[in-house]
Amino acid sequence: MTTQRADQFDSDRIGTRPRAEVKRRHDALEADSLGPHGGTQLSKGALTGYQWALGRGDGAPVTGAVAESTPDLDLLTAEVDAATVQLEAGPQQTLPRDYTQGVHDALAWVCGHTDDSP
């Protein structure tokens, strides 16, 4: 019975955040990016991070790691770490810096590393 509750709790969360809250952040950012000024690389990266965290992407935005459904906290944290490495690598990175920063910021918030979300 305890396992069942844990499974239910886990399905209601993405990383450390309630699934509904992650979805709200995603939807607000998506609506903003569809506006007349479009999205920046930062907002596009954050949107991609949220989409992957919600289990909607084919692969992780930085590493390409594949999750069978919603990525667990370990996989989310590994992607934050990979984004951090890319950001610290400087100009040799393969993704635009602002895009990578957006991915990092979104996933760091999902993982509970920060209270600030993009």
PDB file of C-alpha atoms in Angstrom, residues 41-42 44-46 61-62 79-80 82-88 93-107:
ATOM      1  CA  GLN A  41      16.958  31.532 -27.632  1.00  0.00           C
ATOM      2  CA  LEU A  42      16.710  31.593 -23.829  1.00  0.00           C
ATOM      3  CA  LYS A  44      13.215  28.408 -26.611  1.00  0.00           C
ATOM      4  CA  GLY A  45      15.742  26.492 -24.514  1.00  0.00           C
ATOM      5  CA  ALA A  46      13.548  26.736 -21.417  1.00  0.00           C
ATOM      6  CA  PRO A  61      17.782  18.825 -25.105  1.00  0.00           C
ATOM      7  CA  VAL A  62      21.524  18.791 -24.340  1.00  0.00           C
ATOM      8  CA  GLU A  79      20.775  16.994 -17.912  1.00  0.00           C
ATOM      9  CA  VAL A  80      21.211  20.073 -15.679  1.00  0.00           C
ATOM     10  CA  ALA A  82      25.386  18.504 -18.836  1.00  0.00           C
ATOM     11  CA  ALA A  83      24.014  21.985 -19.514  1.00  0.00           C
ATOM     12  CA  THR A  84      26.331  23.385 -16.835  1.00  0.00           C
ATOM     13  CA  VAL A  85      29.324  21.719 -18.505  1.00  0.00           C
ATOM     14  CA  GLN A  86      28.273  23.157 -21.886  1.00  0.00           C
ATOM     15  CA  LEU A  87      27.919  26.636 -20.378  1.00  0.00           C
ATOM     16  CA  GLU A  88      31.335  26.428 -18.750  1.00  0.00           C
ATOM     17  CA  GLN A  93      29.700  24.333 -27.362  1.00  0.00           C
ATOM     18  CA  THR A  94      27.382  22.833 -29.964  1.00  0.00           C
ATOM     19  CA  LEU A  95      24.197  24.654 -28.877  1.00  0.00           C
ATOM     20  CA  PRO A  96      23.736  28.441 -28.649  1.00  0.00           C
ATOM     21  CA  ARG A  97      24.708  29.657 -25.174  1.00  0.00           C
ATOM     22  CA  ASP A  98      21.350  31.357 -24.471  1.00  0.00           C
ATOM     23  CA  TYR A  99      19.459  28.224 -25.539  1.00  0.00           C
ATOM     24  CA  THR A 100      21.582  26.072 -23.224  1.00  0.00           C
ATOM     25  CA  GLN A 101      21.076  28.594 -20.426  1.00  0.00           C
ATOM     26  CA  GLY A 102      17.297  28.336 -20.920  1.00  0.00           C
ATOM     27  CA  VAL A 103      17.422  24.534 -20.736  1.00  0.00           C
ATOM     28  CA  HIS A 104      19.585  24.744 -17.626  1.00  0.00           C
ATOM     29  CA  ASP A 105      17.337  27.277 -15.886  1.00  0.00           C
ATOM     30  CA  ALA A 106      14.124  25.369 -16.604  1.00  0.00           C
ATOM     31  CA  LEU A 107      15.489  21.990 -15.517  1.00  0.00           C
TER      32      LEU A 107
END
